[in-house]
mmCIF file of C-alpha atoms in Angstrom:
data_model
loop_
_atom_site.group_PDB
_atom_site.id
_atom_site.type_symbol
_atom_site.label_atom_id
_atom_site.label_comp_id
_atom_site.label_asym_id
_atom_site.label_seq_id
_atom_site.Cartn_x
_atom_site.Cartn_y
_atom_site.Cartn_z
ATOM 1 C CA UNK A 1 32.795 13.672 24.612
ATOM 2 C CA UNK A 2 30.598 11.733 26.710
ATOM 3 C CA UNK A 3 30.297 14.467 28.879
ATOM 4 C CA UNK A 4 29.501 16.729 26.391
ATOM 5 C CA UNK A 5 26.614 14.938 25.210
ATOM 6 C CA UNK A 6 25.568 14.394 28.716
ATOM 7 C CA UNK A 7 25.424 18.253 29.325
ATOM 8 C CA UNK A 8 23.630 18.599 25.615
ATOM 9 C CA UNK A 9 21.164 15.696 26.912
ATOM 10 C CA UNK A 10 20.530 17.777 30.614
ATOM 11 C CA UNK A 11 20.039 21.465 28.308
ATOM 12 C CA UNK A 12 17.816 19.485 26.022
ATOM 13 C CA UNK A 13 15.442 18.098 28.683
ATOM 14 C CA UNK A 14 15.957 20.521 31.604
ATOM 15 C CA UNK A 15 12.979 22.716 30.065
ATOM 16 C CA UNK A 16 10.331 20.022 29.560
ATOM 17 C CA UNK A 17 7.848 22.090 27.942
ATOM 18 C CA UNK A 18 10.170 23.014 25.235
ATOM 19 C CA UNK A 19 11.448 19.357 24.700
ATOM 20 C CA UNK A 20 7.776 18.171 24.817
ATOM 21 C CA UNK A 21 7.057 20.488 22.141
ATOM 22 C CA UNK A 22 9.819 19.665 19.913
ATOM 23 C CA UNK A 23 8.763 15.782 20.302
ATOM 24 C CA UNK A 24 5.363 16.790 19.520
ATOM 25 C CA UNK A 25 6.081 18.608 16.547
ATOM 26 C CA UNK A 26 8.210 15.647 14.693
ATOM 27 C CA UNK A 27 5.580 12.936 16.189
ATOM 28 C CA UNK A 28 2.624 14.884 14.661
ATOM 29 C CA UNK A 29 4.547 15.265 11.346
ATOM 30 C CA UNK A 30 5.858 11.762 11.128
ATOM 31 C CA UNK A 31 2.544 10.334 11.866
ATOM 32 C CA UNK A 32 0.874 12.459 9.261
ATOM 33 C CA UNK A 33 3.671 11.416 6.287
ATOM 34 C CA UNK A 34 3.287 7.639 7.308
ATOM 35 C CA UNK A 35 -0.032 7.698 7.475
ATOM 36 C CA UNK A 36 -0.747 9.391 4.005
ATOM 37 C CA UNK A 37 1.540 7.071 2.348
ATOM 38 C CA UNK A 38 0.433 3.742 4.115
ATOM 39 C CA UNK A 39 -3.037 4.564 2.849
ATOM 40 C CA UNK A 40 -1.557 5.025 -0.813
ATOM 41 C CA UNK A 41 0.270 1.722 -0.229
ATOM 42 C CA UNK A 42 -2.768 -0.105 1.099
ATOM 43 C CA UNK A 43 -4.945 1.135 -1.978
ATOM 44 C CA UNK A 44 -2.388 -0.064 -4.474
ATOM 45 C CA UNK A 45 -2.125 -3.364 -2.591
ATOM 46 C CA UNK A 46 -5.849 -3.975 -3.002
ATOM 47 C CA UNK A 47 -6.003 -2.788 -6.322
ATOM 48 C CA UNK A 48 -4.136 -5.440 -7.502
ATOM 49 C CA UNK A 49 -5.879 -8.111 -5.087
ATOM 50 C CA UNK A 50 -7.064 -10.264 -8.092
ATOM 51 C CA UNK A 51 -3.180 -10.852 -9.503
ATOM 52 C CA UNK A 52 -2.291 -11.793 -6.164
ATOM 53 C CA UNK A 53 -5.042 -14.273 -5.184
ATOM 54 C CA UNK A 54 -4.912 -15.782 -8.822
ATOM 55 C CA UNK A 55 -1.378 -16.205 -8.599
ATOM 56 C CA UNK A 56 -0.362 -16.983 -12.476
ATOM 57 C CA UNK A 57 2.938 -16.696 -13.851
ATOM 58 C CA UNK A 58 1.911 -14.407 -16.985
ATOM 59 C CA UNK A 59 -1.210 -12.925 -17.682
ATOM 60 C CA UNK A 60 -2.158 -11.831 -21.556
ATOM 61 C CA UNK A 61 -4.722 -8.901 -22.017
ATOM 62 C CA UNK A 62 -5.561 -6.115 -24.504
ATOM 63 C CA UNK A 63 -2.929 -3.352 -24.302
ATOM 64 C CA UNK A 64 -5.605 -1.031 -23.174
ATOM 65 C CA UNK A 65 -6.095 -2.744 -20.245
ATOM 66 C CA UNK A 66 -4.589 -0.803 -17.031
ATOM 67 C CA UNK A 67 -6.521 -2.146 -13.943
ATOM 68 C CA UNK A 68 -8.306 -5.755 -13.093
ATOM 69 C CA UNK A 69 -11.412 -4.403 -13.483
ATOM 70 C CA UNK A 70 -10.816 -2.697 -16.502
ATOM 71 C CA UNK A 71 -11.109 -5.920 -18.918
ATOM 72 C CA UNK A 72 -11.565 -5.920 -22.765
ATOM 73 C CA UNK A 73 -12.257 -9.371 -23.980
ATOM 74 C CA UNK A 74 -10.169 -11.497 -26.014
ATOM 75 C CA UNK A 75 -10.796 -13.424 -29.098
ATOM 76 C CA UNK A 76 -10.549 -17.128 -28.935
ATOM 77 C CA UNK A 77 -8.047 -17.720 -30.812
ATOM 78 C CA UNK A 78 -5.358 -15.933 -28.626
ATOM 79 C CA UNK A 79 -6.052 -18.549 -26.528
ATOM 80 C CA UNK A 80 -5.429 -21.567 -29.154
ATOM 81 C CA UNK A 81 -2.201 -19.528 -30.515
ATOM 82 C CA UNK A 82 -1.197 -18.970 -27.184
ATOM 83 C CA UNK A 83 -0.976 -22.765 -26.331
ATOM 84 C CA UNK A 84 0.547 -23.616 -29.087
ATOM 85 C CA UNK A 85 3.561 -21.604 -28.333
ATOM 86 C CA UNK A 86 7.063 -22.992 -27.314
ATOM 87 C CA UNK A 87 7.675 -22.810 -23.247
ATOM 88 C CA UNK A 88 4.014 -22.619 -22.654
ATOM 89 C CA UNK A 89 2.988 -25.574 -19.868
ATOM 90 C CA UNK A 90 -0.559 -24.403 -20.235
ATOM 91 C CA UNK A 91 -2.980 -21.799 -20.546
ATOM 92 C CA UNK A 92 -6.408 -21.347 -19.459
ATOM 93 C CA UNK A 93 -8.918 -18.507 -19.615
ATOM 94 C CA UNK A 94 -9.995 -16.537 -16.830
ATOM 95 C CA UNK A 95 -13.799 -14.715 -16.963
ATOM 96 C CA UNK A 96 -13.674 -11.486 -15.118
ATOM 97 C CA UNK A 97 -16.801 -9.350 -14.711
ATOM 98 C CA UNK A 98 -19.508 -7.569 -12.453
ATOM 99 C CA UNK A 99 -23.126 -8.536 -11.507
ATOM 100 C CA UNK A 100 -26.133 -7.560 -9.669
ATOM 101 C CA UNK A 101 -27.067 -10.047 -7.419
ATOM 102 C CA UNK A 102 -30.579 -10.642 -6.119
ATOM 103 C CA UNK A 103 -30.259 -11.631 -2.325
ATOM 104 C CA UNK A 104 -32.981 -13.922 -0.412
ATOM 105 C CA UNK A 105 -34.439 -10.992 1.405
ATOM 106 C CA UNK A 106 -35.262 -8.898 -1.791
ATOM 107 C CA UNK A 107 -32.182 -6.843 -1.800
ATOM 108 C CA UNK A 108 -29.599 -6.207 -4.505
ATOM 109 C CA UNK A 109 -25.751 -6.152 -4.456
ATOM 110 C CA UNK A 110 -23.450 -5.447 -6.564
ATOM 111 C CA UNK A 111 -20.491 -8.444 -6.809
ATOM 112 C CA UNK A 112 -17.290 -9.161 -8.716
ATOM 113 C CA UNK A 113 -18.046 -12.920 -10.750
ATOM 114 C CA UNK A 114 -14.660 -14.684 -11.591
ATOM 115 C CA UNK A 115 -14.849 -17.566 -13.792
ATOM 116 C CA UNK A 116 -12.056 -20.102 -13.687
ATOM 117 C CA UNK A 117 -11.297 -22.889 -16.121
ATOM 118 C CA UNK A 118 -13.393 -25.514 -16.125
ATOM 119 C CA UNK A 119 -11.044 -28.270 -16.238
ATOM 120 C CA UNK A 120 -8.124 -27.105 -14.593
ATOM 121 C CA UNK A 121 -9.715 -24.347 -11.820
ATOM 122 C CA UNK A 122 -6.403 -22.644 -12.056
ATOM 123 C CA UNK A 123 -6.270 -19.711 -9.810
ATOM 124 C CA UNK A 124 -8.962 -21.511 -7.498
ATOM 125 C CA UNK A 125 -8.839 -19.787 -3.603
ATOM 126 C CA UNK A 126 -8.359 -21.902 -0.584
ATOM 127 C CA UNK A 127 -11.617 -23.175 0.786
ATOM 128 C CA UNK A 128 -12.602 -22.839 4.744
ATOM 129 C CA UNK A 129 -15.896 -24.240 4.424
ATOM 130 C CA UNK A 130 -16.817 -26.836 1.489
ATOM 131 C CA UNK A 131 -15.623 -28.938 -1.032
ATOM 132 C CA UNK A 132 -13.710 -27.723 -4.150
ATOM 133 C CA UNK A 133 -15.445 -30.027 -6.448
ATOM 134 C CA UNK A 134 -19.145 -28.558 -5.664
ATOM 135 C CA UNK A 135 -18.089 -25.919 -7.693
ATOM 136 C CA UNK A 136 -19.192 -28.170 -10.609
ATOM 137 C CA UNK A 137 -22.846 -28.834 -9.219
ATOM 138 C CA UNK A 138 -25.700 -27.250 -10.631
ATOM 139 C CA UNK A 139 -25.778 -23.192 -10.208
ATOM 140 C CA UNK A 140 -22.688 -23.844 -7.779
ATOM 141 C CA UNK A 141 -20.629 -20.822 -6.663
ATOM 142 C CA UNK A 142 -17.770 -20.018 -4.027
ATOM 143 C CA UNK A 143 -17.843 -16.963 -1.840
ATOM 144 C CA UNK A 144 -14.799 -15.613 -0.472
ATOM 145 C CA UNK A 145 -14.693 -14.765 3.126
ATOM 146 C CA UNK A 146 -13.453 -11.433 3.105
ATOM 147 C CA UNK A 147 -14.064 -7.783 4.734
ATOM 148 C CA UNK A 148 -16.820 -7.208 2.244
ATOM 149 C CA UNK A 149 -18.509 -10.691 2.855
ATOM 150 C CA UNK A 150 -20.850 -9.406 5.373
ATOM 151 C CA UNK A 151 -22.725 -7.169 2.385
ATOM 152 C CA UNK A 152 -24.037 -10.467 1.069
ATOM 153 C CA UNK A 153 -25.817 -11.300 4.364
ATOM 154 C CA UNK A 154 -22.617 -13.421 5.656
ATOM 155 C CA UNK A 155 -24.154 -16.404 3.712
ATOM 156 C CA UNK A 156 -23.355 -20.068 4.684
ATOM 157 C CA UNK A 157 -22.826 -23.157 2.511
ATOM 158 C CA UNK A 158 -26.622 -23.771 0.927
ATOM 159 C CA UNK A 159 -27.782 -20.031 0.731
ATOM 160 C CA UNK A 160 -29.246 -19.157 -2.561
ATOM 161 C CA UNK A 161 -29.518 -16.031 -4.466
ATOM 162 C CA UNK A 162 -30.300 -14.768 -8.056
ATOM 163 C CA UNK A 163 -27.840 -13.432 -10.647
ATOM 164 C CA UNK A 164 -29.253 -12.256 -14.100
ATOM 165 C CA UNK A 165 -32.566 -14.476 -13.364
ATOM 166 C CA UNK A 166 -30.328 -17.235 -12.692
ATOM 167 C CA UNK A 167 -30.189 -19.309 -9.548
ATOM 168 C CA UNK A 168 -27.157 -19.289 -7.275
ATOM 169 C CA UNK A 169 -26.515 -21.648 -4.849
ATOM 170 C CA UNK A 170 -23.276 -21.279 -2.283
ATOM 171 C CA UNK A 171 -21.192 -24.497 -2.305
ATOM 172 C CA UNK A 172 -17.995 -23.375 -0.516
ATOM 173 C CA UNK A 173 -16.629 -20.047 1.116
ATOM 174 C CA UNK A 174 -13.385 -19.445 0.735
ATOM 175 C CA UNK A 175 -10.535 -16.947 2.230
ATOM 176 C CA UNK A 176 -7.903 -14.853 0.078
ATOM 177 C CA UNK A 177 -4.625 -13.677 0.975
ATOM 178 C CA UNK A 178 -5.807 -9.723 -0.250
ATOM 179 C CA UNK A 179 -9.168 -8.186 -0.101
ATOM 180 C CA UNK A 180 -10.501 -6.350 -3.002
ATOM 181 C CA UNK A 181 -10.497 -2.408 -3.791
ATOM 182 C CA UNK A 182 -13.674 -1.395 -4.863
ATOM 183 C CA UNK A 183 -16.299 -2.807 -1.723
ATOM 184 C CA UNK A 184 -17.886 -5.326 -3.627
ATOM 185 C CA UNK A 185 -17.842 -8.937 -2.249
ATOM 186 C CA UNK A 186 -16.193 -12.090 -4.691
ATOM 187 C CA UNK A 187 -17.425 -15.004 -6.167
ATOM 188 C CA UNK A 188 -15.926 -17.771 -8.050
ATOM 189 C CA UNK A 189 -17.677 -20.154 -10.317
ATOM 190 C CA UNK A 190 -16.502 -22.211 -13.447
ATOM 191 C CA UNK A 191 -15.661 -20.307 -16.661
ATOM 192 C CA UNK A 192 -18.313 -21.861 -18.574
ATOM 193 C CA UNK A 193 -21.138 -20.607 -15.978
ATOM 194 C CA UNK A 194 -19.918 -17.247 -15.737
ATOM 195 C CA UNK A 195 -20.379 -16.902 -19.443
ATOM 196 C CA UNK A 196 -23.996 -18.812 -19.423
ATOM 197 C CA UNK A 197 -25.185 -16.585 -16.634
ATOM 198 C CA UNK A 198 -24.129 -13.107 -17.120
ATOM 199 C CA UNK A 199 -24.197 -11.173 -20.563
ATOM 200 C CA UNK A 200 -20.902 -10.775 -22.631
ATOM 201 C CA UNK A 201 -19.986 -9.640 -25.862
ATOM 202 C CA UNK A 202 -18.613 -11.531 -28.732
ATOM 203 C CA UNK A 203 -15.578 -12.583 -27.246
ATOM 204 C CA UNK A 204 -15.645 -13.884 -23.706
ATOM 205 C CA UNK A 205 -12.118 -14.574 -21.993
ATOM 206 C CA UNK A 206 -11.440 -11.394 -19.928
ATOM 207 C CA UNK A 207 -7.603 -12.958 -19.563
ATOM 208 C CA UNK A 208 -5.574 -16.010 -20.639
ATOM 209 C CA UNK A 209 -3.505 -17.156 -17.828
ATOM 210 C CA UNK A 210 0.206 -18.851 -18.458
ATOM 211 C CA UNK A 211 2.218 -21.264 -16.824
ATOM 212 C CA UNK A 212 5.674 -21.218 -18.474
ATOM 213 C CA UNK A 213 8.196 -23.835 -18.402
ATOM 214 C CA UNK A 214 10.848 -22.269 -17.915
ATOM 215 C CA UNK A 215 11.105 -18.454 -16.975
ATOM 216 C CA UNK A 216 13.864 -18.164 -20.212
ATOM 217 C CA UNK A 217 10.781 -18.407 -22.582
ATOM 218 C CA UNK A 218 9.139 -15.456 -21.477
ATOM 219 C CA UNK A 219 10.799 -13.065 -24.041
ATOM 220 C CA UNK A 220 9.877 -15.188 -27.029
ATOM 221 C CA UNK A 221 6.302 -15.580 -25.593
ATOM 222 C CA UNK A 222 6.177 -11.363 -25.036
ATOM 223 C CA UNK A 223 6.951 -11.054 -28.857
ATOM 224 C CA UNK A 224 4.500 -13.942 -30.149
ATOM 225 C CA UNK A 225 1.806 -12.475 -28.307
ATOM 226 C CA UNK A 226 2.845 -8.897 -29.271
ATOM 227 C CA UNK A 227 2.478 -9.955 -32.878
ATOM 228 C CA UNK A 228 -0.725 -10.608 -32.560
ATOM 229 C CA UNK A 229 -1.663 -7.157 -31.221
ATOM 230 C CA UNK A 230 -1.689 -8.325 -27.437
ATOM 231 C CA UNK A 231 0.225 -7.563 -24.225
ATOM 232 C CA UNK A 232 1.588 -10.466 -22.093
ATOM 233 C CA UNK A 233 2.588 -9.369 -18.440
ATOM 234 C CA UNK A 234 4.584 -11.325 -15.732
ATOM 235 C CA UNK A 235 2.346 -11.031 -12.271
ATOM 236 C CA UNK A 236 5.065 -8.671 -11.086
ATOM 237 C CA UNK A 237 4.604 -6.305 -14.463
ATOM 238 C CA UNK A 238 1.088 -6.559 -14.430
ATOM 239 C CA UNK A 239 0.909 -5.309 -10.447
ATOM 240 C CA UNK A 240 3.337 -2.684 -11.008
ATOM 241 C CA UNK A 241 0.991 -1.342 -14.338
ATOM 242 C CA UNK A 242 -1.570 -1.087 -12.251
ATOM 243 C CA UNK A 243 0.238 0.660 -9.447
ATOM 244 C CA UNK A 244 1.387 3.154 -12.393
ATOM 245 C CA UNK A 245 -2.106 3.873 -13.490
ATOM 246 C CA UNK A 246 -3.266 4.631 -10.156
ATOM 247 C CA UNK A 247 -0.184 6.595 -9.273
ATOM 248 C CA UNK A 248 0.132 8.657 -12.028
ATOM 249 C CA UNK A 249 -3.060 8.263 -13.985
ATOM 250 C CA UNK A 250 -5.705 9.254 -11.203
ATOM 251 C CA UNK A 251 -6.068 12.010 -8.641
ATOM 252 C CA UNK A 252 -4.878 9.736 -5.923
ATOM 253 C CA UNK A 253 -0.966 9.822 -5.907
ATOM 254 C CA UNK A 254 -0.607 13.792 -6.552
ATOM 255 C CA UNK A 255 -3.243 14.072 -3.097
ATOM 256 C CA UNK A 256 -1.196 11.666 -1.163
ATOM 257 C CA UNK A 257 2.299 13.634 -2.361
ATOM 258 C CA UNK A 258 0.588 17.154 -1.636
ATOM 259 C CA UNK A 259 -0.496 15.692 1.888
ATOM 260 C CA UNK A 260 2.810 14.334 2.599
ATOM 261 C CA UNK A 261 4.606 17.476 1.651
ATOM 262 C CA UNK A 262 2.520 19.489 3.597
ATOM 263 C CA UNK A 263 3.135 17.381 6.366
ATOM 264 C CA UNK A 264 6.751 17.570 6.081
ATOM 265 C CA UNK A 265 6.478 21.524 6.359
ATOM 266 C CA UNK A 266 4.401 21.433 8.996
ATOM 267 C CA UNK A 267 7.153 19.198 11.073
ATOM 268 C CA UNK A 268 9.706 21.409 9.860
ATOM 269 C CA UNK A 269 8.419 24.776 10.903
ATOM 270 C CA UNK A 270 7.116 23.309 14.110
ATOM 271 C CA UNK A 271 10.066 21.587 15.034
ATOM 272 C CA UNK A 272 12.479 24.310 13.538
ATOM 273 C CA UNK A 273 11.035 27.196 15.181
ATOM 274 C CA UNK A 274 11.253 25.363 18.467
ATOM 275 C CA UNK A 275 14.470 23.891 18.487
ATOM 276 C CA UNK A 276 15.633 27.578 16.908
ATOM 277 C CA UNK A 277 13.963 28.961 20.197
ATOM 278 C CA UNK A 278 15.632 26.659 22.609
ATOM 279 C CA UNK A 279 19.043 27.492 21.274
ATOM 280 C CA UNK A 280 18.653 31.210 21.646
ATOM 281 C CA UNK A 281 17.405 30.619 25.495
ATOM 282 C CA UNK A 282 20.075 28.335 26.250
ATOM 283 C CA UNK A 283 22.771 30.675 24.206
ATOM 284 C CA UNK A 284 24.347 32.234 27.386
ATOM 285 C CA UNK A 285 25.255 28.281 28.559
ATOM 286 C CA UNK A 286 26.592 27.855 25.143
ATOM 287 C CA UNK A 287 29.063 30.876 25.303
ATOM 288 C CA UNK A 288 29.801 29.765 28.763
ATOM 289 C CA UNK A 289 31.035 26.222 27.543
ATOM 290 C CA UNK A 290 32.987 28.188 24.656
ATOM 291 C CA UNK A 291 34.772 30.680 27.201
ATOM 292 C CA UNK A 292 35.920 27.439 29.615
ATOM 293 C CA UNK A 293 37.604 25.818 26.377
ATOM 294 C CA UNK A 294 35.035 23.927 24.603
ATOM 295 C CA UNK A 295 35.785 24.039 20.829
ATOM 296 C CA UNK A 296 33.392 24.709 17.860
ATOM 297 C CA UNK A 297 33.569 21.115 16.818
ATOM 298 C CA UNK A 298 32.158 19.717 20.410
ATOM 299 C CA UNK A 299 29.412 22.843 20.223
ATOM 300 C CA UNK A 300 28.443 21.360 16.946
ATOM 301 C CA UNK A 301 28.424 17.478 17.893
ATOM 302 C CA UNK A 302 26.429 19.097 21.079
ATOM 303 C CA UNK A 303 23.702 20.538 18.560
ATOM 304 C CA UNK A 304 23.910 17.283 16.327
ATOM 305 C CA UNK A 305 23.068 15.141 19.175
ATOM 306 C CA UNK A 306 20.133 17.149 20.758
ATOM 307 C CA UNK A 307 18.713 17.176 16.960
ATOM 308 C CA UNK A 308 19.597 13.557 16.740
ATOM 309 C CA UNK A 309 17.716 12.259 19.704
ATOM 310 C CA UNK A 310 14.695 14.666 19.421
ATOM 311 C CA UNK A 311 14.098 13.158 15.827
ATOM 312 C CA UNK A 312 14.714 9.855 16.194
ATOM 313 C CA UNK A 313 12.466 9.799 19.166
ATOM 314 C CA UNK A 314 9.678 11.961 17.444
ATOM 315 C CA UNK A 315 10.402 9.577 14.393
ATOM 316 C CA UNK A 316 9.998 6.346 16.655
ATOM 317 C CA UNK A 317 6.900 7.837 18.510
ATOM 318 C CA UNK A 318 5.171 8.904 15.363
ATOM 319 C CA UNK A 319 5.557 5.488 13.594
ATOM 320 C CA UNK A 320 4.208 3.604 16.797
ATOM 321 C CA UNK A 321 1.132 6.179 16.852
ATOM 322 C CA UNK A 322 0.366 5.380 13.339
ATOM 323 C CA UNK A 323 0.584 1.413 13.613
ATOM 324 C CA UNK A 324 -1.808 1.936 16.916
ATOM 325 C CA UNK A 325 -4.378 3.813 14.869
ATOM 326 C CA UNK A 326 -3.949 1.631 11.656
ATOM 327 C CA UNK A 327 -4.673 -1.341 14.103
ATOM 328 C CA UNK A 328 -7.368 -0.071 15.871
ATOM 329 C CA UNK A 329 -8.921 1.116 12.310
ATOM 330 C CA UNK A 330 -8.730 -2.174 11.099
ATOM 331 C CA UNK A 331 -10.439 -3.901 13.837
ATOM 332 C CA UNK A 332 -13.571 -1.592 13.798
ATOM 333 C CA UNK A 333 -13.544 -0.628 10.227
ATOM 334 C CA UNK A 334 -12.428 -4.145 7.810
ATOM 335 C CA UNK A 335 -12.272 -2.275 4.576
ATOM 336 C CA UNK A 336 -9.985 0.325 5.569
ATOM 337 C CA UNK A 337 -7.179 0.118 3.455
ATOM 338 C CA UNK A 338 -3.510 1.286 4.874
ATOM 339 C CA UNK A 339 -0.461 -0.665 4.916
ATOM 340 C CA UNK A 340 3.063 0.132 6.528
ATOM 341 C CA UNK A 341 6.033 -0.706 4.017
ATOM 342 C CA UNK A 342 9.611 -0.127 4.429
ATOM 343 C CA UNK A 343 9.500 2.682 1.765
ATOM 344 C CA UNK A 344 6.946 4.501 3.648
ATOM 345 C CA UNK A 345 9.317 4.025 7.204
ATOM 346 C CA UNK A 346 12.182 4.960 4.861
ATOM 347 C CA UNK A 347 10.581 8.122 3.525
ATOM 348 C CA UNK A 348 9.399 9.253 6.961
ATOM 349 C CA UNK A 349 12.867 8.521 8.068
ATOM 350 C CA UNK A 350 14.620 10.731 5.396
ATOM 351 C CA UNK A 351 12.278 13.702 5.840
ATOM 352 C CA UNK A 352 12.844 13.918 9.798
ATOM 353 C CA UNK A 353 16.928 13.401 9.034
ATOM 354 C CA UNK A 354 16.319 16.207 6.920
ATOM 355 C CA UNK A 355 13.998 18.589 9.305
ATOM 356 C CA UNK A 356 16.566 17.898 12.032
ATOM 357 C CA UNK A 357 19.796 19.033 9.434
ATOM 358 C CA UNK A 358 18.060 21.868 8.651
ATOM 359 C CA UNK A 359 17.196 23.049 12.209
ATOM 360 C CA UNK A 360 20.808 21.983 13.214
ATOM 361 C CA UNK A 361 22.359 23.863 10.749
ATOM 362 C CA UNK A 362 20.285 27.288 11.455
ATOM 363 C CA UNK A 363 21.092 26.733 15.315
ATOM 364 C CA UNK A 364 24.522 25.942 14.635
ATOM 365 C CA UNK A 365 25.186 29.028 12.813
ATOM 366 C CA UNK A 366 23.595 31.045 15.800
ATOM 367 C CA UNK A 367 26.069 29.491 18.338
ATOM 368 C CA UNK A 368 29.177 29.536 16.388
ATOM 369 C CA UNK A 369 28.861 33.463 16.137
ATOM 370 C CA UNK A 370 28.609 34.034 19.940
ATOM 371 C CA UNK A 371 31.710 35.400 21.926
ATOM 372 C CA UNK A 372 32.155 34.820 25.487
ATOM 373 C CA UNK A 373 33.123 38.385 25.940
ATOM 374 C CA UNK A 374 29.246 39.006 24.762
ATOM 375 C CA UNK A 375 27.476 36.713 27.015
ATOM 376 C CA UNK A 376 29.726 37.820 30.183
ATOM 377 C CA UNK A 377 29.082 41.486 29.318
ATOM 378 C CA UNK A 378 25.294 40.801 29.002
#
C-alpha cells in the first residue's frame, strides 16, 4: 500500500498548477470559516467581559435582563432577603451604569461605571498602579487600562475629570482579564459614590452578587429568589444567557452563520471542481493501473489519500493564515474582537472533511467506471 500512496502523491503533485489550485481553494474556505466564527467567538467573549472580570459565583437580577449592560434596578428588600438565606456566605450590591465624563481638555467621553460594595469592594480589579484603599478618598475612581483606555487620554494617577458636575480623580490604574464589547472605557468606584454621582431611579442595585457556602445551596437559593419574582444565575449560566441573546435575538448569529455557509460553498465549489478536473486529466493513468492489476479498493485508497492530503494541508494553511491575520490585526487595532477556539477549529475541520468526502465520492465514481480496454483503445 505504501507504493500505491507514493504513486498517488506523485500524481497529485506532478501538475503544480492544479495542486496549488486545490490548496488555494481549501485554504481560502478554511480561512473564511475560521475567521467568521472567530469574530463571533470574540464578540461573545467580550459581551460577557464584566461577568468574567467581577468573578461572582451567583448573580441575582430581574428576569428581563439579557446582557450586563441591560440593567433593571432591584428593590433594597431583595438584598436583605438574600443575605438571610441559608447557604449564602455573603451578598453585596453592584451598581452598573453609563455616564458622560468631561475630560480636562474639554472633550466628552462616554464611560461605563461600576460601583463596588463599600465594605468589601467585592469584584475589584487587579491594580497596575496605585493603592486600592485610595478608592475611598474623596472623588476616587479607578480606570481600567484596556483597549479603550486611550479614549480618556491615557490618564495617569492624579488626573481629574468631571462626571455629572462632580469632580472625579483617578487614584489607580487597573487591568482586567477581558476587555468590553461596547467601545467605552470602564471606571470603578464605590457603590455609594456611584449612586451619589449618577442619576438613578428609585432603586439603585443593578445586580446582587452572591458567594455561596457550598454549591449544594444553589437550588434552594434559586427557588427562594424565584418566589420573589427575580432570577438567580451562576456565572456560567449568566454568560450563556448573554451568548444566547447575541446569537438568537440579534442579527449577529444569523449573519455569521450565512457567511460561514457561503465560505463552505465556495470551498466546495473550487476544490470539488478542481479535484474532479484533476481526476479526468489522470483518468488514463488510473486505467493503466487498473489494467496492470490494481484493485478497486487500491484505487479508492489512492483517491482518498489525495483528497485527505490536500484537505489537511489546506486546513493547516487556512488556520495558520487566519491566526496570523488576527495577530497582526490585534497589534494594529486593540479593539479588534476575534478569538480562535477549539469549537471554531472543530467546525472548520468537519467542513473540510465534508468537502474532501464529496470531492472523493464524485471522483471515485468516475474512476471505478473506467475500463482498461477503453483507455488503451483511446
